[in-house]
Amino acid sequence: MKVKLFTAQTMNEAMAQVKHDLGRDAVILHTRRLRKGGFFGFFAKDMVEVMAALETAPKMQAAEKGMAPANTSVDIPSQNEARLSAIQFEMGHMRKMVERMLYQLPVGDTASSPLMELLVKNDVEPLIAADLINGIPNEKNSLVSNKNNGRKLLIERIMSYLQNIDGITIPPAGKKIVAFIGPTGVGKTTTIAKLAANFAIKEGYKVALVTADTYRIAAVEQLKTYADIIGIPLEIVYTPDDLKAALYRHGDKQLVLIDTAGRSPGNSQQLEELKELLAVDSCIETHLVLSANTKYKDAVEIVNKFSLCSPQKFLFTKIDESSNLGTILNLLYHFPTALSYITTGQNVPTDIELVDSNCLANMILRDL
Ligand SMILES: Nc1nc2c(ncn2[C@@H]2O[C@H](COP(=O)(O)OP(=O)(O)OP(=O)(O)O)[C@@H](O)[C@H]2O)c(=O)[nH]1
Ligand SMILES: [Mg+2]
């Protein structure tokens, strides 16, 4: 048997090559669609690969082995039957391949999928996007051809990375101390004001604020204004010992929210100081505040550097200002961490909400 592999841009071209090289009796063994060339799957060309074979053994071989009578009149119909079943087999093969082309299924070829395009447009990293698409269960692949169904399946996949949601929960007869850390200007102080107002005024908890951001007078004044409006105390702390004393003084509070100065991820001394400050009480729950605007590469650097302070949760601000939210998914994919809140504007206390995985997945997969 002579077996040969043909590659062409279209199925017609590939079949013409098969016919030319092996003749009309060639049998198609295998066909597949593939992308060739390009860079990391981009700018690659869609190609078709066909494996075909031609039986080259003498016609009498089967008869010589005693497998079939060497009678031409009997041989002809059986040859036709064989050819017919080969054609049926091939038709089945071709149908599957055409279906796959129509649905643009992501089997090892996600780069050209419309779903891939949608994810990448929303800033989801190509490798993560490919993994999301490939994770769609096989039995649901036929649904992908429909745009709405494909989107729904992707939302389910994205939601699987947004399952760990954990806001601030105050135990019935206990208390909670929460610190907010992160780079400068991401919205730590504003977020604390929003949370303080909601917990103190809306839910009636006993709340105190502590600020360790003493670098700028304006920073203390900013929080003092909120504390006065809400009607809760504010402590200003300069050292870890000050923080210890402040937490002791507010031992009767159900919720203590600690504001910290914005730190540059590149300044390891500042981060060491922050770590030392938060080490005064092992009960402090730390939320790393990240702006949803942050570029993925920068966000990775921030998470890596702030990991020194062992944050338990991520809190994303400025969702309203970010056109694409893929960075959130990229980060959670690489750093599986609980999500607490998202903030959606500058208004205190309204523009904050506990993460809703369905809602956030839909925001990540915005139609562009
Ligand atoms: N659009 C938008 N702006 C926000 C949001 N949260 C905070 N801001 C604004 O971001 C700016 C910085 O907010 P701050 O709360 O001072 O940020 P910070 O992290 O405390 O800043 P530093 O203390 O300097 O590190 C302010 O103008 C806020 O009003 C949000 O969710 N959306
Ligand atoms: Mg601040």
Tab-separated table of C-alpha atoms and ligand atoms in Angstrom:
chain	number	residue	atom	x	y	z
A	1	MET	CA	0.000	0.000	0.000
A	2	LYS	CA	1.266	3.445	-0.904
A	3	VAL	CA	0.403	6.082	1.716
A	4	LYS	CA	0.895	9.789	1.144
A	5	LEU	CA	0.176	12.997	3.050
A	6	PHE	CA	-1.194	16.012	1.181
A	7	THR	CA	-1.465	19.566	2.473
A	8	ALA	CA	-3.411	22.311	0.745
A	9	GLN	CA	-5.340	25.455	1.511
A	10	THR	CA	-8.722	23.991	0.609
A	11	MET	CA	-10.226	20.527	0.588
A	12	ASN	CA	-10.772	20.774	-3.191
A	13	GLU	CA	-7.103	21.485	-3.783
A	14	ALA	CA	-6.072	18.606	-1.512
A	15	MET	CA	-8.439	16.193	-3.306
A	16	ALA	CA	-7.108	17.317	-6.685
A	17	GLN	CA	-3.576	16.521	-5.492
A	18	VAL	CA	-4.690	13.085	-4.249
A	19	LYS	CA	-6.351	12.317	-7.576
A	20	HIS	CA	-3.329	13.517	-9.518
A	21	ASP	CA	-0.765	11.557	-7.491
A	22	LEU	CA	-2.640	8.388	-6.551
A	23	GLY	CA	-5.473	8.237	-9.067
A	24	ARG	CA	-9.203	7.694	-8.649
A	25	ASP	CA	-8.813	4.487	-6.592
A	26	ALA	CA	-7.092	6.244	-3.713
A	27	VAL	CA	-8.703	5.816	-0.325
A	28	ILE	CA	-8.777	8.726	2.103
A	29	LEU	CA	-7.494	7.537	5.469
A	30	HIS	CA	-7.596	10.732	7.459
A	31	THR	CA	-8.361	14.425	7.095
A	32	ARG	CA	-7.781	17.298	9.476
A	33	ARG	CA	-7.796	21.039	9.554
A	34	LEU	CA	-4.704	22.755	10.896
A	35	ARG	CA	-3.008	26.127	11.072
A	36	LYS	CA	0.490	26.508	9.694
A	37	GLY	CA	3.139	29.150	10.139
A	38	GLY	CA	2.514	32.354	12.083
A	39	PHE	CA	3.682	33.398	15.478
A	40	PHE	CA	2.186	31.816	18.614
A	41	GLY	CA	-0.814	30.803	16.537
A	42	PHE	CA	-1.402	34.291	15.153
A	43	PHE	CA	-1.218	35.134	11.464
A	44	ALA	CA	-1.141	31.395	10.782
A	45	LYS	CA	-2.868	30.078	7.621
A	46	ASP	CA	-5.805	27.648	7.686
A	47	MET	CA	-4.735	24.481	5.882
A	48	VAL	CA	-6.218	21.088	5.180
A	49	GLU	CA	-4.252	17.881	5.548
A	50	VAL	CA	-5.334	14.685	3.817
A	51	MET	CA	-3.775	11.271	4.240
A	52	ALA	CA	-4.566	9.022	1.302
A	53	ALA	CA	-3.569	5.492	0.357
A	54	LEU	CA	-3.525	3.382	-2.775
A	55	GLU	CA	-3.656	-0.400	-2.735
A	56	THR	CA	-0.642	-1.482	-4.796
A	57	ALA	CA	-0.724	-5.277	-4.139
A	58	PRO	CA	-1.553	-7.541	-7.141
A	59	LYS	CA	-5.286	-8.131	-7.557
A	60	MET	CA	-4.906	-11.886	-7.219
A	61	GLN	CA	-3.267	-11.703	-3.810
A	62	ALA	CA	-6.425	-12.366	-1.777
A	63	ALA	CA	-7.336	-15.354	-3.871
A	64	GLU	CA	-3.847	-16.776	-3.626
A	65	LYS	CA	-4.140	-16.687	0.158
A	66	GLY	CA	-7.425	-18.595	-0.117
A	67	MET	CA	-9.410	-15.744	1.330
A	68	ALA	CA	-11.736	-15.377	-1.635
A	69	PRO	CA	-12.403	-17.356	-4.769
A	70	ALA	CA	-10.345	-16.183	-7.722
A	71	ASN	CA	-13.493	-15.762	-9.714
A	72	THR	CA	-13.750	-12.425	-11.492
A	73	SER	CA	-17.539	-12.507	-11.653
A	74	VAL	CA	-17.732	-12.746	-7.842
A	75	ASP	CA	-14.809	-10.399	-7.274
A	76	ILE	CA	-16.313	-7.396	-9.041
A	77	PRO	CA	-19.409	-6.921	-6.810
A	78	SER	CA	-17.338	-7.464	-3.651
A	79	GLN	CA	-14.838	-4.863	-4.845
A	80	ASN	CA	-17.708	-2.471	-5.459
A	81	GLU	CA	-19.107	-3.140	-1.997
A	82	ALA	CA	-15.703	-2.464	-0.455
A	83	ARG	CA	-15.429	0.753	-2.393
A	84	LEU	CA	-18.958	1.723	-1.329
A	85	SER	CA	-18.231	1.205	2.360
A	86	ALA	CA	-14.934	3.091	1.971
A	87	ILE	CA	-16.903	5.998	0.451
A	88	GLN	CA	-19.475	5.836	3.277
A	89	PHE	CA	-16.712	5.801	5.829
A	90	GLU	CA	-15.047	8.753	4.161
A	91	MET	CA	-18.338	10.655	3.905
A	92	GLY	CA	-18.723	10.267	7.668
A	93	HIS	CA	-15.215	11.567	8.120
A	94	MET	CA	-15.780	14.511	5.820
A	95	ARG	CA	-19.067	15.384	7.522
A	96	LYS	CA	-17.330	15.535	10.898
A	97	MET	CA	-14.591	17.685	9.464
A	98	VAL	CA	-17.024	20.100	7.791
A	99	GLU	CA	-18.996	20.319	11.059
A	100	ARG	CA	-15.825	21.122	12.909
A	101	MET	CA	-14.927	23.793	10.356
A	102	LEU	CA	-18.397	25.315	10.600
A	103	TYR	CA	-18.429	25.347	14.362
A	104	GLN	CA	-14.770	26.391	14.446
A	105	LEU	CA	-14.322	24.003	17.319
A	106	PRO	CA	-11.351	24.736	19.464
A	107	VAL	CA	-9.852	21.247	19.295
A	108	GLY	CA	-6.173	22.148	19.303
A	109	ASP	CA	-6.990	25.149	17.153
A	110	THR	CA	-8.301	27.931	19.303
A	111	ALA	CA	-6.481	30.799	17.628
A	112	SER	CA	-9.117	31.282	14.931
A	113	SER	CA	-12.174	30.746	17.130
A	114	PRO	CA	-14.580	33.692	17.510
A	115	LEU	CA	-14.694	32.852	21.218
A	116	MET	CA	-10.930	33.250	21.368
A	117	GLU	CA	-11.249	36.611	19.666
A	118	LEU	CA	-13.866	37.714	22.182
A	119	LEU	CA	-11.699	36.725	25.150
A	120	VAL	CA	-8.520	38.278	23.807
A	121	LYS	CA	-10.371	41.508	22.963
A	122	ASN	CA	-11.326	41.630	26.631
A	123	ASP	CA	-7.668	41.353	27.643
A	124	VAL	CA	-7.740	37.691	28.630
A	125	GLU	CA	-4.265	36.270	28.018
A	126	PRO	CA	-4.242	34.049	24.867
A	127	LEU	CA	-3.027	30.963	26.726
A	128	ILE	CA	-5.683	31.354	29.415
A	129	ALA	CA	-8.306	31.984	26.736
A	130	ALA	CA	-7.273	28.789	24.920
A	131	ASP	CA	-7.486	26.845	28.157
A	132	LEU	CA	-10.958	28.216	28.861
A	133	ILE	CA	-12.211	27.248	25.409
A	134	ASN	CA	-10.597	23.819	25.470
A	135	GLY	CA	-12.242	23.201	28.830
A	136	ILE	CA	-15.727	23.388	27.297
A	137	PRO	CA	-17.011	19.828	27.660
A	138	ASN	CA	-16.896	17.825	24.398
A	139	GLU	CA	-20.592	17.031	24.524
A	140	LYS	CA	-21.333	20.750	24.399
A	141	ASN	CA	-19.027	21.520	21.480
A	142	SER	CA	-21.864	21.497	18.952
A	143	LEU	CA	-23.460	24.433	20.819
A	144	VAL	CA	-20.430	26.637	20.259
A	145	SER	CA	-21.461	27.469	16.671
A	146	ASN	CA	-24.244	29.648	18.010
A	147	LYS	CA	-22.817	32.927	19.294
A	148	ASN	CA	-25.147	33.175	22.284
A	149	ASN	CA	-24.629	29.560	23.304
A	150	GLY	CA	-20.872	29.885	22.910
A	151	ARG	CA	-20.905	32.959	25.114
A	152	LYS	CA	-22.996	31.170	27.756
A	153	LEU	CA	-20.551	28.252	27.841
A	154	LEU	CA	-17.635	30.657	28.237
A	155	ILE	CA	-19.406	32.494	31.054
A	156	GLU	CA	-19.721	29.142	32.866
A	157	ARG	CA	-16.013	28.512	32.343
A	158	ILE	CA	-15.070	31.996	33.598
A	159	MET	CA	-17.351	31.603	36.609
A	160	SER	CA	-15.444	28.503	37.641
A	161	TYR	CA	-12.513	30.843	38.399
A	162	LEU	CA	-14.721	33.262	40.339
A	163	GLN	CA	-16.152	30.858	42.874
A	164	ASN	CA	-14.168	31.891	45.916
A	165	ILE	CA	-16.029	35.007	47.038
A	166	ASP	CA	-15.652	36.164	50.565
A	167	GLY	CA	-16.445	39.664	51.729
A	168	ILE	CA	-16.119	40.894	55.305
A	169	THR	CA	-18.143	38.645	57.559
A	170	ILE	CA	-18.376	39.565	61.208
A	171	PRO	CA	-18.953	36.528	63.398
A	172	PRO	CA	-22.182	36.800	65.484
A	173	ALA	CA	-20.456	37.209	68.810
A	174	GLY	CA	-17.063	38.243	67.534
A	175	LYS	CA	-15.121	40.925	65.743
A	176	LYS	CA	-13.135	41.478	62.596
A	177	ILE	CA	-10.027	43.537	61.892
A	178	VAL	CA	-9.405	44.212	58.216
A	179	ALA	CA	-6.436	46.004	56.638
A	180	PHE	CA	-6.328	47.335	53.100
A	181	ILE	CA	-3.022	47.406	51.288
A	182	GLY	CA	-1.997	48.188	47.740
A	183	PRO	CA	-0.266	50.607	45.389
A	184	THR	CA	-0.865	54.359	45.588
A	185	GLY	CA	-4.108	55.851	44.400
A	186	VAL	CA	-5.992	52.622	43.762
A	187	GLY	CA	-8.874	53.642	46.056
A	188	LYS	CA	-8.016	52.144	49.463
A	189	THR	CA	-9.229	55.093	51.546
A	190	THR	CA	-12.406	55.629	49.508
A	191	THR	CA	-13.198	51.908	49.725
A	192	ILE	CA	-12.734	51.974	53.505
A	193	ALA	CA	-15.133	54.925	53.738
A	194	LYS	CA	-17.717	53.018	51.673
A	195	LEU	CA	-17.386	49.885	53.825
A	196	ALA	CA	-17.414	51.830	57.099
A	197	ALA	CA	-20.604	53.668	56.122
A	198	ASN	CA	-22.329	50.455	55.057
A	199	PHE	CA	-21.345	48.441	58.140
A	200	ALA	CA	-21.907	51.267	60.656
A	201	ILE	CA	-24.953	53.073	59.279
A	202	LYS	CA	-26.753	50.459	57.175
A	203	GLU	CA	-26.020	47.365	59.267
A	204	GLY	CA	-25.579	48.973	62.677
A	205	TYR	CA	-22.221	47.451	63.634
A	206	LYS	CA	-19.792	49.155	66.037
A	207	VAL	CA	-17.000	50.290	63.719
A	208	ALA	CA	-13.670	52.090	64.244
A	209	LEU	CA	-11.165	53.322	61.679
A	210	VAL	CA	-7.402	53.275	61.995
A	211	THR	CA	-5.053	54.975	59.572
A	212	ALA	CA	-1.395	54.193	59.260
A	213	ASP	CA	-1.093	56.557	56.308
A	214	THR	CA	0.702	59.377	58.058
A	215	TYR	CA	2.921	60.320	55.137
A	216	ARG	CA	0.524	62.965	53.915
A	217	ILE	CA	-1.545	65.229	56.162
A	218	ALA	CA	-4.250	65.189	53.505
A	219	ALA	CA	-4.520	61.404	53.806
A	220	VAL	CA	-5.418	61.601	57.497
A	221	GLU	CA	-7.806	64.478	56.865
A	222	GLN	CA	-9.500	62.537	54.089
A	223	LEU	CA	-10.375	59.662	56.417
A	224	LYS	CA	-11.128	61.972	59.374
A	225	THR	CA	-13.789	63.704	57.277
A	226	TYR	CA	-15.460	60.369	56.499
A	227	ALA	CA	-15.180	59.203	60.134
A	228	ASP	CA	-16.867	62.421	61.341
A	229	ILE	CA	-19.684	62.180	58.809
A	230	ILE	CA	-20.328	58.527	59.669
A	231	GLY	CA	-19.917	59.238	63.391
A	232	ILE	CA	-17.201	56.697	64.183
A	233	PRO	CA	-13.760	57.081	65.819
A	234	LEU	CA	-10.500	57.361	63.871
A	235	GLU	CA	-7.114	56.405	65.318
A	236	ILE	CA	-3.854	57.593	63.764
A	237	VAL	CA	-0.936	55.190	64.163
A	238	TYR	CA	2.738	55.763	63.376
A	239	THR	CA	4.349	52.515	64.526
A	240	PRO	CA	3.423	48.849	64.993
A	241	ASP	CA	3.199	49.499	68.747
A	242	ASP	CA	0.729	52.338	68.119
A	243	LEU	CA	-1.391	49.954	66.068
A	244	LYS	CA	-1.306	47.345	68.833
A	245	ALA	CA	-2.455	49.951	71.361
A	246	ALA	CA	-5.201	51.261	69.038
A	247	LEU	CA	-6.554	47.754	68.454
A	248	TYR	CA	-6.550	47.194	72.206
A	249	ARG	CA	-8.445	50.465	72.801
A	250	HIS	CA	-11.071	49.425	70.260
A	251	GLY	CA	-11.388	45.906	71.554
A	252	ASP	CA	-15.114	46.541	71.963
A	253	LYS	CA	-15.643	47.262	68.250
A	254	GLN	CA	-17.121	44.632	65.976
A	255	LEU	CA	-15.232	45.913	62.961
A	256	VAL	CA	-11.935	47.784	62.762
A	257	LEU	CA	-10.844	48.929	59.298
A	258	ILE	CA	-7.161	49.797	58.834
A	259	ASP	CA	-6.035	52.164	56.073
A	260	THR	CA	-2.412	51.997	54.959
A	261	ALA	CA	-0.267	54.242	52.806
A	262	GLY	CA	-0.024	53.371	49.139
A	263	ARG	CA	3.187	51.451	48.490
A	264	SER	CA	5.175	51.062	45.347
A	265	PRO	CA	5.654	47.374	44.528
A	266	GLY	CA	9.253	48.231	43.639
A	267	ASN	CA	10.084	49.521	47.133
A	268	SER	CA	10.896	46.459	49.205
A	269	GLN	CA	11.730	48.486	52.325
A	270	GLN	CA	8.236	49.998	52.389
A	271	LEU	CA	6.736	46.565	51.935
A	272	GLU	CA	8.843	45.174	54.787
A	273	GLU	CA	7.536	47.985	57.029
A	274	LEU	CA	3.979	47.195	56.001
A	275	LYS	CA	4.522	43.521	56.784
A	276	GLU	CA	5.888	44.434	60.219
A	277	LEU	CA	2.909	46.673	60.914
A	278	LEU	CA	0.357	43.989	60.034
A	279	ALA	CA	2.241	41.371	62.056
A	280	VAL	CA	1.101	42.952	65.329
A	281	ASP	CA	-2.097	40.910	65.332
A	282	SER	CA	-2.511	37.556	63.594
A	283	CYS	CA	-6.280	38.185	63.381
A	284	ILE	CA	-5.840	41.001	60.848
A	285	GLU	CA	-7.425	40.004	57.555
A	286	THR	CA	-5.637	41.677	54.666
A	287	HIS	CA	-7.259	42.696	51.378
A	288	LEU	CA	-4.980	43.614	48.485
A	289	VAL	CA	-6.633	46.507	46.663
A	290	LEU	CA	-6.014	46.531	42.912
A	291	SER	CA	-7.336	48.856	40.290
A	292	ALA	CA	-9.105	46.965	37.511
A	293	ASN	CA	-7.353	49.406	35.158
A	294	THR	CA	-3.967	47.866	35.837
A	295	LYS	CA	-2.183	46.189	32.949
A	296	TYR	CA	-1.812	42.450	33.490
A	297	LYS	CA	1.999	42.527	33.609
A	298	ASP	CA	1.963	45.281	36.237
A	299	ALA	CA	-0.764	43.512	38.205
A	300	VAL	CA	1.371	40.353	38.368
A	301	GLU	CA	4.279	42.420	39.691
A	302	ILE	CA	2.020	44.031	42.322
A	303	VAL	CA	0.620	40.679	43.474
A	304	ASN	CA	4.079	39.127	43.604
A	305	LYS	CA	5.577	41.984	45.607
A	306	PHE	CA	2.640	42.440	48.001
A	307	SER	CA	2.561	38.676	48.639
A	308	LEU	CA	5.168	39.520	51.294
A	309	CYS	CA	2.237	40.780	53.397
A	310	SER	CA	0.217	37.589	52.719
A	311	PRO	CA	-3.068	39.172	51.590
A	312	GLN	CA	-5.990	36.761	51.908
A	313	LYS	CA	-8.304	38.511	49.460
A	314	PHE	CA	-8.281	40.636	46.313
A	315	LEU	CA	-10.485	43.720	46.051
A	316	PHE	CA	-10.841	45.353	42.629
A	317	THR	CA	-11.574	49.068	42.318
A	318	LYS	CA	-12.413	51.343	39.390
A	319	ILE	CA	-14.415	48.722	37.525
A	320	ASP	CA	-16.325	51.664	36.031
A	321	GLU	CA	-13.165	53.078	34.473
A	322	SER	CA	-11.912	49.859	32.919
A	323	SER	CA	-12.968	49.005	29.411
A	324	ASN	CA	-11.630	45.448	29.697
A	325	LEU	CA	-11.633	43.318	32.812
A	326	GLY	CA	-9.628	40.348	31.547
A	327	THR	CA	-6.845	41.210	33.990
A	328	ILE	CA	-9.070	40.071	36.867
A	329	LEU	CA	-9.468	36.646	35.290
A	330	ASN	CA	-5.782	36.417	34.347
A	331	LEU	CA	-4.782	37.149	37.927
A	332	LEU	CA	-7.187	34.675	39.480
A	333	TYR	CA	-6.069	32.027	37.027
A	334	HIS	CA	-2.471	32.386	38.176
A	335	PHE	CA	-3.093	33.367	41.813
A	336	PRO	CA	-6.225	31.578	43.017
A	337	THR	CA	-7.314	33.939	45.782
A	338	ALA	CA	-10.627	34.857	47.379
A	339	LEU	CA	-12.377	37.896	45.920
A	340	SER	CA	-14.068	40.335	48.244
A	341	TYR	CA	-15.575	43.481	46.747
A	342	ILE	CA	-15.541	45.460	43.542
A	343	THR	CA	-15.972	49.214	43.487
A	344	THR	CA	-17.747	50.883	40.646
A	345	GLY	CA	-17.352	54.634	41.123
A	346	GLN	CA	-16.312	57.472	43.400
A	347	ASN	CA	-19.563	57.776	45.334
A	348	VAL	CA	-19.420	56.960	49.035
A	349	PRO	CA	-21.088	54.754	50.196
A	350	THR	CA	-22.988	53.434	47.181
A	351	ASP	CA	-20.350	52.421	44.631
A	352	ILE	CA	-19.267	49.131	46.159
A	353	GLU	CA	-20.630	45.616	45.962
A	354	LEU	CA	-19.764	42.118	47.025
A	355	VAL	CA	-18.538	40.219	43.971
A	356	ASP	CA	-21.273	38.301	42.153
A	357	SER	CA	-19.519	35.696	40.022
A	358	ASN	CA	-22.162	35.630	37.285
A	359	CYS	CA	-22.280	39.387	37.057
A	360	LEU	CA	-18.487	39.721	37.014
A	361	ALA	CA	-18.094	36.951	34.412
A	362	ASN	CA	-20.545	38.840	32.179
A	363	MET	CA	-18.590	42.040	32.706
A	364	ILE	CA	-15.331	40.278	31.828
A	365	LEU	CA	-16.913	38.961	28.634
A	366	ARG	CA	-18.291	42.287	27.487
A	367	ASP	CA	-19.283	42.312	23.830
A	368	LEU	CA	-16.957	44.636	22.008
B	1	LIG	N1	-13.817	55.909	39.025
B	1	LIG	C1	-13.521	55.456	40.234
B	1	LIG	N2	-12.722	56.188	41.022
B	1	LIG	C2	-12.430	55.684	42.257
B	1	LIG	C3	-12.934	54.449	42.706
B	1	LIG	N3	-12.454	54.242	43.956
B	1	LIG	C4	-11.692	55.316	44.256
B	1	LIG	N4	-11.682	56.203	43.238
B	1	LIG	C5	-10.970	57.485	43.137
B	1	LIG	O1	-9.581	57.227	43.077
B	1	LIG	C6	-8.874	58.326	43.668
B	1	LIG	C7	-7.919	57.785	44.709
B	1	LIG	O2	-8.678	57.224	45.760
B	1	LIG	P1	-8.087	56.994	47.211
B	1	LIG	O3	-9.145	56.326	47.992
B	1	LIG	O4	-7.536	58.261	47.763
B	1	LIG	O5	-6.919	56.018	46.859
B	1	LIG	P2	-5.820	55.428	47.867
B	1	LIG	O6	-5.512	54.056	47.420
B	1	LIG	O7	-6.273	55.595	49.254
B	1	LIG	O8	-4.606	56.397	47.535
B	1	LIG	P3	-3.260	56.566	48.439
B	1	LIG	O9	-3.684	56.685	49.838
B	1	LIG	O10	-2.659	57.811	47.895
B	1	LIG	O11	-2.422	55.381	48.176
B	1	LIG	C8	-9.942	59.243	44.233
B	1	LIG	O12	-10.169	60.272	43.323
B	1	LIG	C9	-11.173	58.361	44.328
B	1	LIG	O13	-12.380	59.082	44.263
B	1	LIG	C10	-13.784	53.698	41.831
B	1	LIG	O14	-14.259	52.605	42.107
B	1	LIG	N5	-14.031	54.249	40.601
B	2	MG	MG	-5.399	56.527	50.894
